[in-house]
């Protein structure tokens, strides 16, 4: 049976307490809002795109530990990456979280993001972990829509 | 239709036998994540006693048929059972007659029924509808829709930091343009018990009809709609130990005659031609299509069962739990209780420093404890307190002091995980 520690791992708790890149970005070129109305997670994502690279990324907002830690780790993972690389990471992360329960979670190529593999056992929390990434997707596609995970 | 007799089922003998009551609820003996279930999400929905479950099963096993339209024995039995359910709900609410009880899908549909009728025939541009800042979305949105359609204005009585609706603030907002007031009896988000009798008196003094959202009151305190003198009272079966998919709108005969039909279809008609259709008498004028027959039957059984336990005894038991829980939770470092009205039902909404309610909910769930986290379908209440969400423990007649202790211990565990 899955343990709570599989969800609230040390890394996640640390990033919740002291999230990386938690600031405003006046020179952002992209902005997107993310919202999980059912649980009260709200996210504002700032991205500065230079050419085809994510030069800087930051976020603000309030939300549960999973959503905050996910946003924090995401900013670390995509900073400096190309748009295509970020897209690929999104796909891998999404698969990690939503893969079938009988297939072992594969964290290869995800670095620190693999720490979210435990979320798969807590289906109610998957939306919290993916909110930041949906919001990033929205920011990069510049769709001006508020990303929602509902 | 015969008048409702005032005799209610015999209330059980004191003292309050919570273990005996628990034994009547099959689900309470189950485990969740290997721990005994501690069900503290009763404001969301309640569990069902065997009597209700058995009545529904028995209906489908022995008496199922469509109602009001058959000439065979089964249809007669089904009709009797369904209308019997209506009479039980009428008795539960203290209504003068079963024809003043409309079966709906729930409180939400009941309120929509009234709002829709008002929008059609009683509201015009410049009129006002008065609600409070405590309301559940189901007692806000139907009125917003009605105002949108008619150009009427929605006026909201602000709430205090304790989560109360001051009587003078309510009175101040009743104007010559107010066409209806809609207020909750008990707040689902904060547990506040509103002084609805006073609100009714004030509204009526100005000729304003008043609808009371009783969804959260029905399971917790005795209701007498004639004594309250309200024009409408809405309740849900599943919030008071009955099945889902069924609720009731009580309306005075006077108002139900005035309101236009809500949904059209079979059963709510008297005669149909393409030139003109005439409508059925009360209550069936407002019940189109095949009803949730099993639901109505189960609802009636739940109403009787609850009366049998005795609402005053339930209120006393739950008040004890509320006092115990408030004391325990107030002692937890960093915990703030939201909603501290002088009169409360057994609902505790709270926040924990540096821990999001969603995380509280997950950790409690692992301990087998079910609470609700989020905005509780009351976003305006959350906004009033500047909160994205709260954690809410809501008690029912089968909860125990030991379960309150388990809740407090589990919250301490949350503190451990998050520091």
XYZ file of C-alpha atoms in Angstrom:
569
model
C 0.000 0.000 0.000
C 1.340 3.400 -0.850
C 2.762 5.504 1.872
C 2.119 9.176 2.385
C 5.899 9.581 2.166
C 5.685 8.562 -1.486
C 3.708 11.730 -2.070
C 5.214 14.142 0.410
C 8.846 13.405 -0.236
C 11.539 15.595 1.295
C 12.225 17.340 -2.029
C 8.568 18.218 -2.454
C 8.244 19.548 1.087
C 11.400 21.630 0.628
C 10.191 23.147 -2.613
C 6.829 23.895 -1.043
C 8.483 25.748 1.831
C 11.054 27.570 -0.283
C 9.920 27.481 -3.904
C 12.513 28.304 -6.550
C 11.862 31.211 -8.931
C 8.983 32.449 -6.813
C 8.908 36.079 -7.913
C 7.341 38.471 -10.377
C 8.960 39.136 -13.722
C 8.447 42.637 -15.094
C 10.232 41.809 -18.352
C 8.306 38.660 -19.093
C 7.288 38.148 -22.707
C 4.626 35.558 -21.898
C 2.149 35.371 -19.082
C -0.378 32.689 -18.255
C -2.787 32.028 -15.421
C -3.546 28.585 -14.104
C -6.444 27.609 -11.910
C -7.673 24.497 -10.094
C -11.039 25.781 -8.896
C -11.974 22.560 -7.174
C -9.076 22.683 -4.731
C -8.096 26.330 -4.744
C -4.715 26.251 -6.551
C -3.979 29.507 -8.397
C -0.909 30.126 -10.463
C 0.582 33.051 -12.385
C 3.412 32.015 -14.666
C 5.919 34.468 -16.169
C 8.147 33.418 -19.057
C 10.798 35.345 -20.965
C 11.338 33.738 -24.355
C 14.432 34.728 -26.346
C 14.544 33.249 -29.818
C 13.443 29.694 -29.287
C 14.775 29.437 -25.722
C 13.141 29.897 -22.350
C 15.523 32.502 -20.934
C 13.747 32.933 -17.648
C 10.673 31.551 -15.911
C 9.065 32.469 -12.600
C 5.765 32.077 -10.828
C 3.492 33.490 -8.170
C 0.345 32.151 -6.612
C -1.157 30.127 -3.818
C -1.836 26.462 -3.786
C -1.231 23.115 -2.209
C 2.234 21.691 -1.570
C 2.092 19.509 -4.671
C 1.161 22.347 -7.023
C 3.754 24.704 -5.549
C 6.561 22.151 -5.548
C 5.671 21.104 -9.071
C 5.784 24.691 -10.297
C 9.098 25.245 -8.514
C 10.736 22.131 -9.936
C 9.311 22.893 -13.348
C 10.940 26.325 -13.442
C 14.292 24.700 -12.645
C 13.773 22.065 -15.322
C 12.787 24.317 -18.223
C 14.989 27.351 -17.633
C 17.444 27.593 -20.522
C 15.744 24.852 -22.511
C 14.409 25.276 -26.014
C 10.663 25.381 -26.556
C 10.852 21.943 -28.150
C 12.766 20.512 -25.184
C 10.260 21.974 -22.766
C 7.440 20.435 -24.770
C 9.163 17.053 -24.620
C 9.633 17.313 -20.862
C 5.933 18.138 -20.510
C 5.017 14.986 -22.398
C 7.337 12.820 -20.274
C 6.085 14.365 -17.035
C 2.483 13.883 -18.070
C 3.135 10.222 -18.861
C 4.856 9.758 -15.503
C 1.779 11.016 -13.698
C -0.964 9.473 -15.757
C 0.458 6.132 -16.796
C -1.485 2.957 -15.972
C -1.100 1.807 -12.329
C 0.339 -1.602 -13.234
C 3.190 -0.162 -15.289
C 6.108 0.991 -13.190
C 6.651 4.742 -13.341
C 9.641 5.573 -15.520
C 11.470 8.661 -14.358
C 14.219 8.434 -16.985
C 15.199 11.765 -18.498
C 13.208 13.696 -15.940
C 15.906 14.368 -13.343
C 14.453 15.799 -10.159
C 10.953 15.773 -11.659
C 10.874 12.005 -11.122
C 10.133 12.746 -7.467
C 6.491 13.169 -8.523
C 6.193 9.532 -9.508
C 4.367 8.908 -6.233
C 1.531 11.214 -7.277
C 0.282 8.505 -9.587
C -0.995 6.643 -6.517
C -2.984 9.698 -5.445
C -5.191 10.327 -8.484
C -6.958 13.237 -6.810
C -3.622 15.096 -6.674
C -2.506 14.548 -10.275
C -4.199 17.775 -11.301
C -2.190 19.641 -8.682
C 1.081 18.355 -10.087
C 0.208 19.063 -13.705
C -1.266 22.549 -13.216
C 2.079 24.341 -13.619
C 2.853 22.428 -16.808
C -0.573 23.088 -18.344
C -0.032 26.733 -17.504
C 3.402 26.700 -19.137
C 1.890 25.136 -22.224
C -0.659 27.934 -22.261
C 2.052 30.584 -21.848
C 4.183 29.172 -24.661
C 1.279 28.833 -27.034
C 0.368 32.388 -25.967
C -3.259 31.459 -26.055
C -4.194 34.105 -23.401
C -6.540 31.579 -21.843
C -6.434 30.671 -18.197
C -5.141 27.102 -18.064
C -7.500 24.839 -16.168
C -7.080 21.239 -15.238
C -10.848 20.587 -15.066
C -56.154 15.557 -0.167
C -56.354 14.919 3.577
C -54.569 17.231 5.975
C -51.312 16.069 7.497
C -51.732 14.624 10.975
C -49.367 16.106 13.485
C -48.305 12.823 15.062
C -44.641 12.108 14.407
C -43.020 8.739 14.954
C -42.100 8.115 18.582
C -38.702 9.591 19.432
C -36.332 7.068 20.898
C -35.730 6.798 24.599
C -32.759 8.704 26.006
C -29.861 8.571 26.618
C -28.518 9.020 23.099
C -27.309 5.626 21.937
C -24.685 6.578 19.371
C -23.302 3.030 19.095
C -26.785 1.688 18.486
C -27.283 4.323 15.815
C -23.919 3.552 14.186
C -24.888 -0.107 13.975
C -27.731 0.894 11.663
C -25.283 2.322 9.092
C -23.559 -0.485 7.165
C -20.892 1.774 5.647
C -19.599 2.961 9.020
C -18.011 -0.396 9.708
C -15.766 -0.238 6.656
C -12.093 0.684 6.486
C -10.291 3.161 4.272
C -6.522 2.776 3.625
C -6.513 0.111 6.320
C -7.951 2.453 8.967
C -11.523 2.548 10.293
C -13.599 5.079 8.386
C -14.081 8.340 10.259
C -16.718 10.065 8.163
C -16.721 13.799 8.856
C -18.029 15.066 5.534
C -21.738 15.052 6.373
C -22.414 18.549 5.058
C -21.395 17.164 1.680
C -23.575 14.093 1.939
C -24.709 11.772 4.720
C -24.570 8.007 5.049
C -27.763 5.951 4.953
C -29.346 3.747 7.614
C -30.427 0.225 6.780
C -34.080 1.304 6.964
C -33.612 3.611 3.980
C -31.477 1.186 1.972
C -33.948 -1.653 2.624
C -36.982 0.446 1.705
C -35.455 1.276 -1.678
C -34.420 -2.305 -2.315
C -37.830 -3.566 -1.263
C -39.549 -1.144 -3.615
C -37.566 -2.446 -6.587
C -37.943 -6.066 -5.490
C -41.656 -6.021 -4.699
C -43.540 -2.883 -5.671
C -41.932 -1.221 -8.660
C -44.210 0.236 -11.304
C -44.887 3.660 -12.695
C -47.100 5.881 -10.620
C -50.249 7.923 -11.247
C -51.022 6.273 -14.538
C -51.707 2.588 -14.106
C -54.796 0.591 -13.327
C -52.960 -2.444 -12.055
C -52.122 -3.446 -8.515
C -48.377 -2.732 -8.704
C -48.920 0.789 -9.970
C -51.420 1.357 -7.168
C -48.862 0.150 -4.593
C -46.082 2.269 -6.088
C -48.275 5.365 -6.110
C -49.263 4.754 -2.497
C -45.620 4.389 -1.483
C -44.507 7.510 -3.349
C -47.345 9.698 -2.103
C -46.791 8.175 1.325
C -43.208 9.461 1.091
C -44.532 12.906 0.294
C -46.805 12.826 3.334
C -43.865 11.811 5.537
C -41.767 14.740 4.264
C -44.727 17.078 4.802
C -45.009 15.859 8.375
C -41.243 16.217 8.886
C -41.381 19.872 7.848
C -44.620 20.619 9.678
C -46.391 21.566 6.458
C -50.164 22.007 6.546
C -50.712 19.617 3.657
C -48.767 17.210 1.408
C -49.878 19.245 -1.597
C -47.460 21.926 -0.427
C -44.533 19.527 -0.898
C -43.049 19.365 -4.384
C -40.532 16.585 -4.943
C -37.458 17.829 -6.826
C -33.958 16.506 -7.538
C -32.667 18.386 -4.536
C -32.384 21.809 -2.921
C -30.715 23.226 -6.027
C -33.596 22.284 -8.270
C -36.111 23.527 -5.699
C -34.503 26.960 -5.670
C -34.244 27.014 -9.461
C -37.953 26.213 -9.641
C -38.838 29.291 -7.592
C -36.250 31.540 -9.267
C -37.432 30.535 -12.707
C -41.077 31.182 -11.799
C -40.218 34.539 -10.294
C -38.193 35.521 -13.336
C -41.101 34.671 -15.568
C -43.949 36.309 -13.685
C -42.807 38.443 -10.772
C -39.523 40.183 -11.487
C -39.026 43.192 -13.697
C -36.200 45.634 -14.381
C -35.338 47.636 -11.282
C -36.737 45.062 -8.842
C -34.439 43.610 -6.178
C -33.730 40.111 -4.903
C -32.105 39.983 -1.478
C -29.657 37.233 -0.463
C -26.779 37.055 2.041
C -23.008 36.716 1.830
C -23.257 33.275 3.443
C -25.056 31.548 0.607
C -24.141 28.347 -1.182
C -23.823 28.725 -4.943
C -27.221 27.042 -5.323
C -28.834 29.956 -3.514
C -26.884 32.537 -5.504
C -26.687 31.484 -9.138
C -30.414 30.835 -9.754
C -31.074 34.412 -8.578
C -28.258 35.772 -10.735
C -29.830 34.064 -13.715
C -33.250 35.445 -12.788
C -31.836 38.957 -12.439
C -29.946 38.679 -15.714
C -33.118 37.684 -17.519
C -35.308 40.394 -16.053
C -32.995 43.338 -15.330
C -33.620 42.943 -11.605
C -30.786 43.586 -9.162
C -29.207 41.159 -6.709
C -28.582 42.725 -3.304
C -26.311 40.954 -0.807
C -26.348 41.375 2.980
C -22.693 41.428 4.125
C -21.530 39.061 6.854
C -19.451 39.804 9.950
C -15.961 38.490 10.705
C -17.664 35.837 12.853
C -19.670 34.688 9.845
C -23.017 36.024 11.024
C -25.722 37.944 9.162
C -26.720 40.865 11.400
C -30.473 41.317 11.608
C -30.232 45.088 11.221
C -28.117 44.730 8.072
C -30.758 42.404 6.644
C -33.526 44.850 7.533
C -31.640 47.799 6.081
C -31.513 46.122 2.686
C -35.231 45.374 2.425
C -36.515 48.168 0.192
C -39.706 49.020 -1.623
C -38.193 47.307 -4.674
C -37.403 44.002 -2.953
C -39.531 41.272 -4.511
C -38.070 38.276 -2.738
C -35.505 37.359 -0.086
C -33.585 34.050 -0.149
C -31.547 33.014 2.888
C -29.875 29.893 4.195
C -31.059 28.462 7.499
C -27.636 26.968 8.267
C -24.408 27.883 6.425
C -22.698 24.886 4.842
C -19.301 26.561 4.811
C -19.235 27.980 8.340
C -22.043 26.270 10.271
C -23.734 29.570 11.192
C -27.381 29.172 12.177
C -29.265 32.210 10.864
C -32.154 33.851 12.751
C -34.530 32.936 9.932
C -37.707 33.471 11.965
C -36.661 37.095 12.481
C -35.779 37.447 8.785
C -39.198 36.090 7.802
C -40.967 38.536 10.102
C -38.997 41.484 8.738
C -39.591 40.441 5.132
C -43.302 39.911 5.650
C -43.669 43.248 7.413
C -42.716 44.717 4.017
C -44.803 42.320 1.986
C -41.704 40.489 0.735
C -41.916 36.700 0.300
C -38.961 34.701 1.588
C -37.344 31.437 0.551
C -35.251 29.515 3.057
C -32.462 27.152 1.924
C -32.814 24.432 4.549
C -30.428 21.854 3.081
C -28.027 22.044 6.032
C -30.704 22.638 8.663
C -32.898 19.592 8.017
C -30.393 17.039 9.419
C -29.527 19.127 12.477
C -32.528 20.877 13.975
C -36.299 20.528 14.154
C -38.107 22.450 11.425
C -41.655 23.771 11.479
C -42.380 25.734 8.313
C -45.702 27.004 9.662
C -44.026 28.316 12.792
C -41.226 29.862 10.680
C -43.952 31.297 8.440
C -41.640 31.187 5.418
C -43.105 31.125 1.913
C -40.680 28.511 0.582
C -38.365 26.015 2.250
C -35.986 23.782 0.273
C -34.284 20.575 1.430
C -32.274 17.657 0.013
C -32.806 13.993 0.777
C -29.147 13.020 0.640
C -28.131 15.622 3.241
C -30.529 14.101 5.778
C -29.738 10.389 5.657
C -31.895 9.836 2.577
C -31.005 8.907 -1.010
C -29.430 11.173 -3.613
C -31.435 12.558 -6.502
C -34.414 13.669 -4.413
C -35.301 16.796 -2.506
C -38.340 18.834 -1.675
C -39.634 22.328 -2.096
C -42.161 23.355 0.495
C -44.255 26.287 -0.695
C -47.395 27.778 0.775
C -50.433 26.788 -1.258
C -50.955 30.459 -2.033
C -47.519 30.840 -3.590
C -47.475 27.504 -5.377
C -50.780 28.407 -7.057
C -49.285 31.744 -8.143
C -46.072 30.324 -9.588
C -46.152 29.132 -13.210
C -45.209 25.498 -13.993
C -41.460 24.835 -14.068
C -40.927 21.884 -16.365
C -43.504 20.731 -18.872
C -44.352 17.160 -19.672
C -46.338 14.198 -18.544
C -48.071 14.202 -15.164
C -48.042 17.976 -14.669
C -50.913 18.332 -17.132
C -54.641 18.012 -16.863
C -55.446 17.945 -20.578
C -53.301 18.413 -23.687
C -54.281 19.573 -27.146
C -52.158 21.406 -29.659
C -54.378 24.406 -29.161
C -54.261 24.564 -25.395
C -52.934 22.590 -22.479
C -54.224 22.887 -18.921
C -52.181 22.031 -15.872
C -52.582 19.621 -13.023
C -53.415 20.618 -9.469
C -50.849 20.867 -6.667
C -48.416 19.327 -6.084
C -48.252 17.533 -9.432
C -48.346 20.784 -11.406
C -44.626 20.974 -10.604
C -43.655 17.341 -11.150
C -43.173 16.609 -14.826
C -42.170 13.206 -16.143
C -41.614 10.010 -14.243
C -40.447 10.881 -10.762
C -37.523 9.486 -8.797
C -40.050 7.110 -7.261
C -37.554 5.065 -5.264
C -35.994 8.331 -4.110
C -39.277 9.724 -2.864
C -39.949 6.535 -0.954
C -36.448 6.482 0.556
C -36.704 10.168 1.410
C -39.914 9.589 3.359
C -38.369 6.684 5.247
C -35.331 8.852 6.084
C -37.595 11.650 7.350
C -39.472 9.232 9.602
C -36.250 7.572 10.748
C -34.710 10.920 11.644
C -37.848 11.985 13.521
C -37.649 8.671 15.329
C -34.154 9.467 16.602
C -35.510 12.900 17.493
C -34.054 16.160 16.149
C -33.706 17.740 19.621
C -31.612 14.740 20.727
C -29.560 14.912 17.515
C -28.964 18.640 18.037
C -27.820 18.059 21.618
C -25.459 15.225 20.641
C -23.966 17.216 17.770
C -23.601 20.314 19.925
C -21.500 18.279 22.343
C -19.311 17.157 19.426
C -18.989 20.752 18.230
C -17.884 21.980 21.658
C -15.422 19.104 22.029
C -14.025 19.576 18.519
C -13.752 23.346 18.858
C -11.785 22.930 22.079
C -9.467 20.265 20.605
C -8.820 22.066 17.347
C -8.327 25.474 18.933
C -5.433 23.970 20.904
C -3.527 22.988 17.762
C -0.628 25.320 16.957
C -1.241 27.401 13.842
C -4.863 26.335 13.425
C -7.539 29.000 12.931
C -11.242 28.219 12.994
C -13.159 30.193 10.365
C -16.711 31.012 11.354
C -17.323 31.613 15.034
C -21.022 32.485 15.101
C -22.697 32.384 18.500
C -25.112 29.799 17.153
C -23.578 27.097 14.999
C -24.421 23.683 13.660
C -21.724 21.030 14.055
C -19.516 22.276 11.227
C -15.928 23.421 11.690
C -14.118 25.160 8.850
C -10.448 25.728 9.554
C -7.082 26.645 8.087
C -3.599 25.624 9.166
C -0.611 27.977 8.873
C 1.598 27.142 5.901
C -0.409 24.078 4.945
C -2.923 24.192 2.120
C -6.297 22.615 2.889
C -5.823 20.190 0.039
C -2.725 18.772 1.705
C -4.606 18.535 5.025
C -7.334 16.565 3.255
C -4.903 14.097 1.689
C -3.074 13.358 4.946
C -6.348 12.974 6.853
C -7.622 10.674 4.123
C -4.646 8.387 4.713
C -5.783 8.152 8.324
C -9.245 7.065 7.161
C -10.730 10.486 7.912
C -13.037 12.066 5.364
C -13.376 15.838 5.374
C -13.952 18.348 2.604
C -11.385 20.853 1.382
C -11.874 23.662 -1.079
C -14.413 26.413 -1.427
C -17.416 24.261 -0.430
C -19.568 25.723 -3.218
C -19.362 29.038 -1.387
C -16.643 31.026 -3.164
C -18.030 34.365 -1.927
C -17.627 33.170 1.681
C -14.008 32.201 0.979
C -13.365 35.569 -0.695
C -14.875 37.391 2.296
C -12.223 35.841 4.507
C -9.476 36.201 1.909
C -8.994 32.457 1.703
C -8.578 30.269 -1.390
C -10.013 27.336 0.527
C -10.616 25.859 3.952
C -10.699 22.370 5.413
C -14.137 21.496 6.755
C -15.155 18.809 9.231
C -18.944 18.442 9.408
C -20.495 16.123 11.972
C -23.564 13.909 11.776
C -25.717 12.089 14.248
C -23.506 8.987 14.160
C -20.174 10.673 14.905
C -18.484 10.212 18.258
C -16.112 12.016 20.592
C -13.486 9.384 19.788
C -13.743 10.411 16.142
C -13.194 14.043 17.115
C -10.052 12.921 18.979
C -8.915 11.030 15.873
C -9.405 14.197 13.799
C -7.294 16.260 16.202
C -4.551 13.622 16.241
C -4.490 13.472 12.457
C -4.169 17.247 12.186
C -1.178 17.056 14.545
C 0.264 14.519 12.098
C -0.139 17.077 9.307
C 1.849 19.495 11.452
C 4.587 16.829 11.738
C 4.819 16.292 7.978
C 4.904 19.975 7.142
C 6.762 21.271 10.159
